[in-house]
Amino acid sequence: MSKAFISVEGLTRRFPEPSGKAELTVFEDLWFGVEEGEFACVIGHSGCGKSTILNILAGLDAPTAGHIIAAGKHVQGPSLDRAVIFQGHALMPWLSALGNVELAVSSRHPGWSRAQIRAHAMKYLALVHLDGSELKKPAQLSGGMRQRVGIARALAIEPRMLLMDEPFSALDALTRGSLQDEVIAIRNATRQTVFMITHDVDEALLLADKILLMTNGPKAWVAEIVANTLPKERTRAELHKQPNYYPLRNHLIDFLVTRSRALALDPEARPSNRNPPVIRPTAAPPHAATSHHPQSAGQAPAPHLASARIAATQAAG
Ligand SMILES: Nc1ncnc2c1ncn2[C@@H]1O[C@H](COP(=O)(O)OP(=O)(O)OP(=O)(O)O)[C@@H](O)[C@H]1O
Ligand SMILES: [Mg+2]
């Protein structure tokens, strides 16, 4: 089998405890892949290690064991192939919106003239509807506008992979919605590979092709990969009208509310196989409505997952 575009192989990260006498194992021996052009979301409770995975993928942190191969290369440091959008935007406060994007463009294209760099930066600021505000400094912009500058800056270097750590979580619902729409439009145009962390189940269902469910930590693991069974062309307004929406949503909520903790407390729960099972929640066909039919039409569920999934099916009605 050929390797995935992003291949996470036996990834382990431990940090020394503050006492210096013990170690915290955030996660151990993680294996999963993200295909080229795929949009993968990670969901899990606070502290399970989501940002740590993203930071290792970005090349900003190193694993204790294992490695990540991205676009055929061993990740060993930051690369312009992988742009990061942080929750806190991380803009240079002394530079204007334009200056922030230009700085990134000039690092990508050191040979370009100032005029070329400016034109390219303006193109991406226009894409996130910030033309007209390009000379403002971060302090003069709203939270949503700052986040947009961060997105423009990441996109302007035209990376092959976009890594996003809860990029919209600090925003109000309206701004979040319009930025999600912009991300969908830009992504449809560029077909970039995206790895995104979110706490928002609906955001994951709107944006992602697949959703990685992480158990609670320490020693967190990817319990399963949920394939998004909604139609590819989907909008926020129509999401809840799709037959598969509630089975999917209930599955994710059920994981977050009960299974993420229950699995973490059960040492037997972690399967020995390297590939997390792929689950495809769907609305049960009418003839199966009264039977205990697992929702997953793909790979058979691991035995320890089956009862929870049936419960989710029943909850979905
Ligand atoms: N540099 C560090 N030194 C020591 N411990 C760390 C360090 N970075 C992260 N940790 C620990 O690793 C664990 C995972 O942290 P991480 O930031 O990856 O969690 P997360 O899943 O992103 O959480 P959240 O949803 O709150 O952002 C936490 O227990 C955290 O305290
Ligand atoms: Mg985090």
Tab-separated table of C-alpha atoms and ligand atoms in Angstrom:
chain	number	residue	atom	x	y	z
A	1	MET	CA	0.000	0.000	0.000
A	2	SER	CA	1.341	3.435	-0.848
A	3	LYS	CA	1.916	5.922	1.910
A	4	ALA	CA	-0.573	8.669	2.658
A	5	PHE	CA	0.428	12.251	1.808
A	6	ILE	CA	0.770	12.931	5.537
A	7	SER	CA	1.790	9.744	7.300
A	8	VAL	CA	1.942	9.730	11.107
A	9	GLU	CA	4.002	6.725	12.142
A	10	GLY	CA	4.352	5.543	15.731
A	11	LEU	CA	4.216	9.109	17.019
A	12	THR	CA	4.967	9.476	20.723
A	13	ARG	CA	5.411	12.621	22.788
A	14	ARG	CA	6.432	12.745	26.409
A	15	PHE	CA	7.124	15.843	28.480
A	16	PRO	CA	9.018	15.953	31.766
A	17	GLU	CA	6.746	16.607	34.743
A	18	PRO	CA	7.502	19.887	36.576
A	19	SER	CA	9.066	17.847	39.430
A	20	GLY	CA	11.589	16.553	36.898
A	21	LYS	CA	11.185	13.063	38.385
A	22	ALA	CA	8.478	11.695	36.097
A	23	GLU	CA	7.290	12.035	32.535
A	24	LEU	CA	3.895	12.821	31.071
A	25	THR	CA	3.082	10.622	28.078
A	26	VAL	CA	0.701	12.780	26.066
A	27	PHE	CA	0.266	10.108	23.376
A	28	GLU	CA	2.103	6.981	22.376
A	29	ASP	CA	2.482	5.073	19.120
A	30	LEU	CA	-0.073	7.015	17.042
A	31	TRP	CA	-0.609	5.908	13.451
A	32	PHE	CA	-2.824	7.580	10.885
A	33	GLY	CA	-2.675	9.130	7.444
A	34	VAL	CA	-4.159	12.058	5.550
A	35	GLU	CA	-4.452	11.754	1.777
A	36	GLU	CA	-3.453	14.507	-0.641
A	37	GLY	CA	-6.285	17.020	-1.008
A	38	GLU	CA	-8.111	15.627	2.003
A	39	PHE	CA	-9.550	17.813	4.790
A	40	ALA	CA	-8.994	16.096	8.141
A	41	CYS	CA	-10.304	17.404	11.454
A	42	VAL	CA	-9.228	16.291	14.918
A	43	ILE	CA	-11.662	16.353	17.808
A	44	GLY	CA	-10.867	15.506	21.415
A	45	HIS	CA	-11.018	16.980	24.880
A	46	SER	CA	-8.709	19.675	26.151
A	47	GLY	CA	-5.232	18.382	26.926
A	48	CYS	CA	-5.394	15.175	24.879
A	49	GLY	CA	-2.546	16.342	22.653
A	50	LYS	CA	-4.156	17.810	19.531
A	51	SER	CA	-1.965	20.924	19.399
A	52	THR	CA	1.077	18.793	20.159
A	53	ILE	CA	0.398	16.669	17.062
A	54	LEU	CA	-0.153	19.797	14.953
A	55	ASN	CA	3.035	21.410	16.287
A	56	ILE	CA	5.057	18.307	15.422
A	57	LEU	CA	3.473	18.273	11.961
A	58	ALA	CA	4.351	21.956	11.585
A	59	GLY	CA	7.940	21.169	12.580
A	60	LEU	CA	7.693	23.404	15.653
A	61	ASP	CA	8.084	20.508	18.107
A	62	ALA	CA	9.846	17.147	17.848
A	63	PRO	CA	8.401	13.769	18.823
A	64	THR	CA	9.947	11.640	21.540
A	65	ALA	CA	9.604	8.622	19.238
A	66	GLY	CA	8.154	7.913	15.822
A	67	HIS	CA	7.959	10.415	12.981
A	68	ILE	CA	5.772	12.123	10.411
A	69	ILE	CA	6.345	11.895	6.669
A	70	ALA	CA	4.702	14.766	4.782
A	71	ALA	CA	4.785	15.015	0.985
A	72	GLY	CA	7.446	12.298	0.956
A	73	LYS	CA	9.753	14.099	3.395
A	74	HIS	CA	10.548	13.429	7.017
A	75	VAL	CA	9.231	16.414	9.019
A	76	GLN	CA	12.228	17.807	10.849
A	77	GLY	CA	11.506	21.509	11.085
A	78	PRO	CA	9.209	24.214	9.698
A	79	SER	CA	8.676	24.342	5.959
A	80	LEU	CA	6.951	26.761	3.602
A	81	ASP	CA	5.084	23.686	2.338
A	82	ARG	CA	3.151	23.653	5.604
A	83	ALA	CA	1.457	26.869	6.715
A	84	VAL	CA	-0.010	27.185	10.194
A	85	ILE	CA	-3.032	29.228	11.209
A	86	PHE	CA	-2.993	29.663	14.971
A	87	GLN	CA	-5.918	30.395	17.196
A	88	GLY	CA	-4.298	33.631	18.362
A	89	HIS	CA	-3.441	34.749	14.792
A	90	ALA	CA	0.195	35.501	15.845
A	91	LEU	CA	0.551	38.634	13.706
A	92	MET	CA	3.466	41.071	13.963
A	93	PRO	CA	1.834	43.979	15.853
A	94	TRP	CA	4.104	46.646	14.335
A	95	LEU	CA	3.283	45.689	10.748
A	96	SER	CA	0.096	46.509	8.855
A	97	ALA	CA	-2.153	43.726	7.566
A	98	LEU	CA	-0.395	44.136	4.222
A	99	GLY	CA	3.040	44.146	5.870
A	100	ASN	CA	2.268	40.904	7.675
A	101	VAL	CA	1.277	39.138	4.468
A	102	GLU	CA	4.164	40.673	2.506
A	103	LEU	CA	6.636	39.362	5.073
A	104	ALA	CA	5.420	35.818	4.461
A	105	VAL	CA	5.400	36.265	0.674
A	106	SER	CA	8.952	37.611	0.664
A	107	SER	CA	10.166	34.576	2.614
A	108	ARG	CA	8.531	32.311	0.015
A	109	HIS	CA	9.812	34.328	-2.980
A	110	PRO	CA	13.052	36.025	-1.932
A	111	GLY	CA	13.822	36.970	-5.554
A	112	TRP	CA	10.590	38.885	-6.185
A	113	SER	CA	10.470	42.676	-6.578
A	114	ARG	CA	8.584	44.781	-4.022
A	115	ALA	CA	5.827	45.376	-6.556
A	116	GLN	CA	5.418	41.644	-7.190
A	117	ILE	CA	5.298	40.909	-3.465
A	118	ARG	CA	2.729	43.669	-2.909
A	119	ALA	CA	0.485	42.509	-5.747
A	120	HIS	CA	0.564	38.908	-4.516
A	121	ALA	CA	-0.156	39.931	-0.900
A	122	MET	CA	-3.047	42.147	-2.019
A	123	LYS	CA	-4.536	39.297	-4.017
A	124	TYR	CA	-4.804	37.161	-0.885
A	125	LEU	CA	-6.042	40.034	1.296
A	126	ALA	CA	-8.797	40.582	-1.281
A	127	LEU	CA	-9.646	36.887	-1.128
A	128	VAL	CA	-10.525	37.267	2.566
A	129	HIS	CA	-12.254	40.631	1.880
A	130	LEU	CA	-9.650	42.797	3.561
A	131	ASP	CA	-8.770	45.044	0.642
A	132	GLY	CA	-9.480	48.505	1.956
A	133	SER	CA	-8.146	47.644	5.432
A	134	GLU	CA	-4.686	46.587	4.342
A	135	LEU	CA	-2.862	49.515	5.945
A	136	LYS	CA	-4.318	48.950	9.399
A	137	LYS	CA	-2.205	47.442	12.133
A	138	PRO	CA	-3.505	44.387	14.048
A	139	ALA	CA	-4.569	46.551	17.010
A	140	GLN	CA	-6.825	48.551	14.660
A	141	LEU	CA	-8.577	45.433	13.340
A	142	SER	CA	-11.403	43.394	14.846
A	143	GLY	CA	-10.739	39.841	16.038
A	144	GLY	CA	-12.327	38.386	12.913
A	145	MET	CA	-10.281	40.672	10.665
A	146	ARG	CA	-7.056	39.708	12.437
A	147	GLN	CA	-7.906	36.067	11.979
A	148	ARG	CA	-8.503	36.770	8.295
A	149	VAL	CA	-5.048	38.358	7.988
A	150	GLY	CA	-3.658	35.150	9.505
A	151	ILE	CA	-5.540	33.111	6.917
A	152	ALA	CA	-4.390	35.384	4.052
A	153	ARG	CA	-0.804	35.137	5.280
A	154	ALA	CA	-0.954	31.332	5.403
A	155	LEU	CA	-2.604	31.065	1.983
A	156	ALA	CA	-0.310	33.619	0.333
A	157	ILE	CA	2.668	31.310	0.590
A	158	GLU	CA	0.583	28.779	-1.366
A	159	PRO	CA	1.492	25.888	0.905
A	160	ARG	CA	0.725	22.299	0.018
A	161	MET	CA	-0.591	21.722	3.523
A	162	LEU	CA	-2.645	23.996	5.707
A	163	LEU	CA	-2.494	23.327	9.447
A	164	MET	CA	-5.141	25.036	11.543
A	165	ASP	CA	-5.339	24.995	15.341
A	166	GLU	CA	-8.878	26.037	16.310
A	167	PRO	CA	-8.694	28.972	13.900
A	168	PHE	CA	-12.210	30.268	14.544
A	169	SER	CA	-12.798	29.387	18.187
A	170	ALA	CA	-12.355	32.921	19.534
A	171	LEU	CA	-14.845	34.423	17.077
A	172	ASP	CA	-18.555	35.144	17.320
A	173	ALA	CA	-20.911	32.804	15.462
A	174	LEU	CA	-21.512	35.146	12.513
A	175	THR	CA	-17.851	35.883	11.838
A	176	ARG	CA	-17.029	32.224	12.296
A	177	GLY	CA	-19.666	31.254	9.758
A	178	SER	CA	-18.435	33.688	7.121
A	179	LEU	CA	-14.808	32.613	7.629
A	180	GLN	CA	-15.816	28.953	7.333
A	181	ASP	CA	-17.485	29.803	4.026
A	182	GLU	CA	-14.317	31.527	2.869
A	183	VAL	CA	-12.215	28.523	3.842
A	184	ILE	CA	-14.584	26.257	1.871
A	185	ALA	CA	-14.373	28.491	-1.212
A	186	ILE	CA	-10.598	28.841	-1.073
A	187	ARG	CA	-10.109	25.154	-0.445
A	188	ASN	CA	-12.381	24.202	-3.327
A	189	ALA	CA	-10.221	26.366	-5.561
A	190	THR	CA	-6.824	25.168	-4.285
A	191	ARG	CA	-7.506	21.542	-3.194
A	192	GLN	CA	-4.925	21.904	-0.445
A	193	THR	CA	-4.487	19.182	2.136
A	194	VAL	CA	-5.814	20.447	5.467
A	195	PHE	CA	-5.266	19.282	9.030
A	196	MET	CA	-7.489	21.187	11.431
A	197	ILE	CA	-8.247	21.032	15.144
A	198	THR	CA	-11.673	22.068	16.317
A	199	HIS	CA	-13.962	21.681	19.315
A	200	ASP	CA	-16.993	22.438	17.187
A	201	VAL	CA	-18.779	19.314	15.930
A	202	ASP	CA	-20.791	21.215	13.305
A	203	GLU	CA	-17.678	22.936	12.021
A	204	ALA	CA	-16.044	19.534	11.569
A	205	LEU	CA	-19.109	18.170	9.758
A	206	LEU	CA	-19.247	21.196	7.479
A	207	LEU	CA	-15.572	21.268	6.546
A	208	ALA	CA	-13.970	17.874	6.992
A	209	ASP	CA	-13.801	14.793	4.794
A	210	LYS	CA	-12.876	12.771	7.860
A	211	ILE	CA	-12.773	13.367	11.589
A	212	LEU	CA	-10.187	11.813	13.898
A	213	LEU	CA	-11.563	11.118	17.365
A	214	MET	CA	-8.963	11.247	20.129
A	215	THR	CA	-9.502	9.711	23.553
A	216	ASN	CA	-8.742	11.669	26.680
A	217	GLY	CA	-5.159	11.771	27.843
A	218	PRO	CA	-2.690	10.996	29.146
A	219	LYS	CA	-1.617	8.308	26.659
A	220	ALA	CA	-4.346	9.468	24.305
A	221	TRP	CA	-4.942	7.567	21.070
A	222	VAL	CA	-6.976	7.961	17.922
A	223	ALA	CA	-9.938	5.704	18.707
A	224	GLU	CA	-11.506	5.930	15.282
A	225	ILE	CA	-11.735	7.874	12.078
A	226	VAL	CA	-15.233	9.005	11.163
A	227	ALA	CA	-15.785	9.375	7.435
A	228	ASN	CA	-18.052	12.305	6.648
A	229	THR	CA	-21.067	10.716	4.979
A	230	LEU	CA	-22.717	14.049	4.087
A	231	PRO	CA	-22.834	15.046	0.402
A	232	LYS	CA	-19.628	16.753	-0.766
A	233	GLU	CA	-21.499	19.885	-1.792
A	234	ARG	CA	-22.897	21.039	1.539
A	235	THR	CA	-23.752	24.365	3.080
A	236	ARG	CA	-24.186	25.430	6.679
A	237	ALA	CA	-27.842	26.252	6.083
A	238	GLU	CA	-28.652	22.800	4.666
A	239	LEU	CA	-26.426	20.668	6.906
A	240	HIS	CA	-29.123	19.654	9.396
A	241	LYS	CA	-31.527	18.638	6.616
A	242	GLN	CA	-29.241	15.847	5.408
A	243	PRO	CA	-30.391	12.355	6.496
A	244	ASN	CA	-26.911	11.446	7.719
A	245	TYR	CA	-26.462	14.632	9.744
A	246	TYR	CA	-27.927	13.451	13.061
A	247	PRO	CA	-26.361	9.960	12.980
A	248	LEU	CA	-22.989	11.662	12.387
A	249	ARG	CA	-23.524	14.379	14.940
A	250	ASN	CA	-24.802	11.972	17.591
A	251	HIS	CA	-21.835	9.715	17.004
A	252	LEU	CA	-19.384	12.577	17.568
A	253	ILE	CA	-21.229	13.955	20.602
A	254	ASP	CA	-21.530	10.482	22.114
A	255	PHE	CA	-17.787	10.072	21.713
A	256	LEU	CA	-17.039	13.400	23.387
A	257	VAL	CA	-19.538	12.973	26.213
A	258	THR	CA	-18.883	9.360	27.204
A	259	ARG	CA	-16.625	7.243	25.064
A	260	SER	CA	-13.524	9.492	24.991
A	261	ARG	CA	-13.251	9.112	28.780
A	262	ALA	CA	-14.458	5.527	29.058
A	263	LEU	CA	-11.930	4.355	26.462
A	264	ALA	CA	-9.116	6.241	28.181
A	265	LEU	CA	-9.918	4.496	31.499
A	266	ASP	CA	-9.996	1.014	29.954
A	267	PRO	CA	-6.509	-0.323	29.252
A	268	GLU	CA	-7.993	-3.193	27.221
A	269	ALA	CA	-9.872	-0.828	24.909
A	270	ARG	CA	-6.972	0.169	22.722
A	271	PRO	CA	-6.755	-2.252	19.801
A	272	SER	CA	-3.353	-3.569	18.878
A	273	ASN	CA	-3.752	-2.759	15.197
A	274	ARG	CA	-2.062	0.355	13.906
A	275	ASN	CA	-4.888	1.642	11.775
A	276	PRO	CA	-7.796	3.203	13.631
A	277	PRO	CA	-11.127	1.760	12.408
A	278	VAL	CA	-12.999	3.872	9.869
A	279	ILE	CA	-16.634	4.438	10.827
A	280	ARG	CA	-19.273	5.666	8.394
A	281	PRO	CA	-22.369	6.744	10.335
A	282	THR	CA	-25.477	6.825	8.165
A	283	ALA	CA	-29.205	6.969	8.721
A	284	ALA	CA	-30.454	3.397	9.167
A	285	PRO	CA	-32.425	2.198	6.143
A	286	PRO	CA	-36.205	2.051	6.936
A	287	HIS	CA	-36.341	-1.771	7.056
A	288	ALA	CA	-33.550	-1.838	9.637
A	289	ALA	CA	-35.056	0.804	11.897
A	290	THR	CA	-36.011	-1.660	14.631
A	291	SER	CA	-32.986	-3.934	14.416
A	292	HIS	CA	-29.673	-3.333	16.158
A	293	HIS	CA	-27.862	-2.501	13.005
A	294	PRO	CA	-24.427	-0.862	13.415
A	295	GLN	CA	-24.264	2.438	11.571
A	296	SER	CA	-20.950	1.796	9.950
A	297	ALA	CA	-21.247	0.533	6.443
A	298	GLY	CA	-17.480	0.367	5.944
A	299	GLN	CA	-15.041	-1.527	8.058
A	300	ALA	CA	-16.532	-3.643	10.848
A	301	PRO	CA	-16.393	-1.817	14.165
A	302	ALA	CA	-13.991	-2.958	16.847
A	303	PRO	CA	-15.984	-4.997	19.421
A	304	HIS	CA	-15.490	-2.402	22.160
A	305	LEU	CA	-17.016	0.272	19.935
A	306	ALA	CA	-20.030	-1.632	18.734
A	307	SER	CA	-22.319	-1.157	21.739
A	308	ALA	CA	-21.692	2.584	21.861
A	309	ARG	CA	-22.429	2.864	18.156
A	310	ILE	CA	-25.699	0.987	18.445
A	311	ALA	CA	-26.614	3.324	21.298
A	312	ALA	CA	-25.830	6.265	19.042
A	313	THR	CA	-28.017	4.772	16.314
A	314	GLN	CA	-30.902	4.439	18.717
A	315	ALA	CA	-30.389	7.962	20.023
A	316	ALA	CA	-30.471	9.152	16.438
A	317	GLY	CA	-33.883	7.551	16.134
B	1	LIG	N1	5.929	22.326	26.227
B	1	LIG	C1	5.254	21.549	27.074
B	1	LIG	N2	5.813	21.163	28.245
B	1	LIG	C2	5.169	20.342	29.099
B	1	LIG	N3	3.925	19.864	28.878
B	1	LIG	C3	3.310	20.215	27.731
B	1	LIG	C4	3.929	21.076	26.777
B	1	LIG	N4	3.077	21.251	25.733
B	1	LIG	C5	1.976	20.545	26.026
B	1	LIG	N5	2.119	19.923	27.224
B	1	LIG	C6	1.133	19.037	27.851
B	1	LIG	O1	0.712	18.097	26.871
B	1	LIG	C7	-0.671	17.842	27.001
B	1	LIG	C8	-1.353	18.095	25.665
B	1	LIG	O2	-1.299	19.469	25.350
B	1	LIG	P1	-1.942	20.044	24.005
B	1	LIG	O3	-1.705	21.507	24.017
B	1	LIG	O4	-1.430	19.275	22.848
B	1	LIG	O5	-3.483	19.711	24.226
B	1	LIG	P2	-4.737	20.027	23.291
B	1	LIG	O6	-5.380	18.728	22.987
B	1	LIG	O7	-4.330	20.881	22.168
B	1	LIG	O8	-5.680	20.830	24.310
B	1	LIG	P3	-6.664	22.097	24.019
B	1	LIG	O9	-7.903	21.521	23.431
B	1	LIG	O10	-6.910	22.627	25.409
B	1	LIG	O11	-5.948	23.070	23.145
B	1	LIG	C9	-1.181	18.730	28.146
B	1	LIG	O12	-1.226	17.950	29.305
B	1	LIG	C10	-0.113	19.779	28.274
B	1	LIG	O13	0.002	20.232	29.598
B	2	MG	MG	-4.730	22.886	21.640
